XYZ file of C-alpha atoms in Angstrom:
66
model
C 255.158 37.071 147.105
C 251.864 38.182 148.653
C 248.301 39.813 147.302
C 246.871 42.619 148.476
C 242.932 42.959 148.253
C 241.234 45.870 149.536
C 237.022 45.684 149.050
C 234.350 48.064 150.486
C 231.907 46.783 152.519
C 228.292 48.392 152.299
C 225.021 47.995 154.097
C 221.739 49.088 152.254
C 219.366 50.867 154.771
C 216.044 51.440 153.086
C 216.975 52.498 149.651
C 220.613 53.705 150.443
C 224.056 51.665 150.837
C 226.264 53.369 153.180
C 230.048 52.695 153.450
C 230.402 50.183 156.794
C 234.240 49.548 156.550
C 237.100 48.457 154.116
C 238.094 44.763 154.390
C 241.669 44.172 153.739
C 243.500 40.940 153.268
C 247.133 39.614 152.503
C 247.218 36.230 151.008
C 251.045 34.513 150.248
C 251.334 32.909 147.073
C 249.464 29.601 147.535
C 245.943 31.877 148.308
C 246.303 31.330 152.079
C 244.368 33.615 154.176
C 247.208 35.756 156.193
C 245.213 38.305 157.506
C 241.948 39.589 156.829
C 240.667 42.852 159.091
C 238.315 45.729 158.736
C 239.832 49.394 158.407
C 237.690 52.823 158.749
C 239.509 54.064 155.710
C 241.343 52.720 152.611
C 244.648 54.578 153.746
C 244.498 52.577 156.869
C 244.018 49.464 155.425
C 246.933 50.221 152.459
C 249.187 51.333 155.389
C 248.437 48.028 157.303
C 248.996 45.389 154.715
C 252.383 47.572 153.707
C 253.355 46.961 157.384
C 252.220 43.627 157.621
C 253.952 42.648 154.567
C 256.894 44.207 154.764
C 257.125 42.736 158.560
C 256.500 39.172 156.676
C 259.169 39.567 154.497
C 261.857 40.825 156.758
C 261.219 37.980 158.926
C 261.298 35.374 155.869
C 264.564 37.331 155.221
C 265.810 36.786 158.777
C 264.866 32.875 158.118
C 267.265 33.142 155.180
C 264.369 31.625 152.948
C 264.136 34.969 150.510
């Protein structure tokens, strides 16, 4: 019912990339942009789109649309 995409962000610095953040961002089945925020780590932003998707879906639920 939704994707889950999780990218790195870098910035180069002179010669060298360093790790700035991890975008995450939930999209429902049509490719609508649900949420898209930055996380420190890849955990956090796993842990966040698991919340924010399993929040989505118990409201759908509620609804009675799932």
């Amino acid at each position: 019912m939704f994707q889950k995409t999780i990218t790195t962000q870098f910035a180069t610095i002179g010669k060298r990339r360093h790790l700035v953040g991890i975008l995450a961002e939930l999209r429902d089945e049509s490719g609508l942009l649900l949420h898209s925020q930055s996380y420190d780590t890849k955990d956090d932003a796993v842990l966040a789109l698991d919340a924010l998707a399993h929040e989505l879906l118990v409201d759908c639920a509620d609804r009675g649309l799932v």
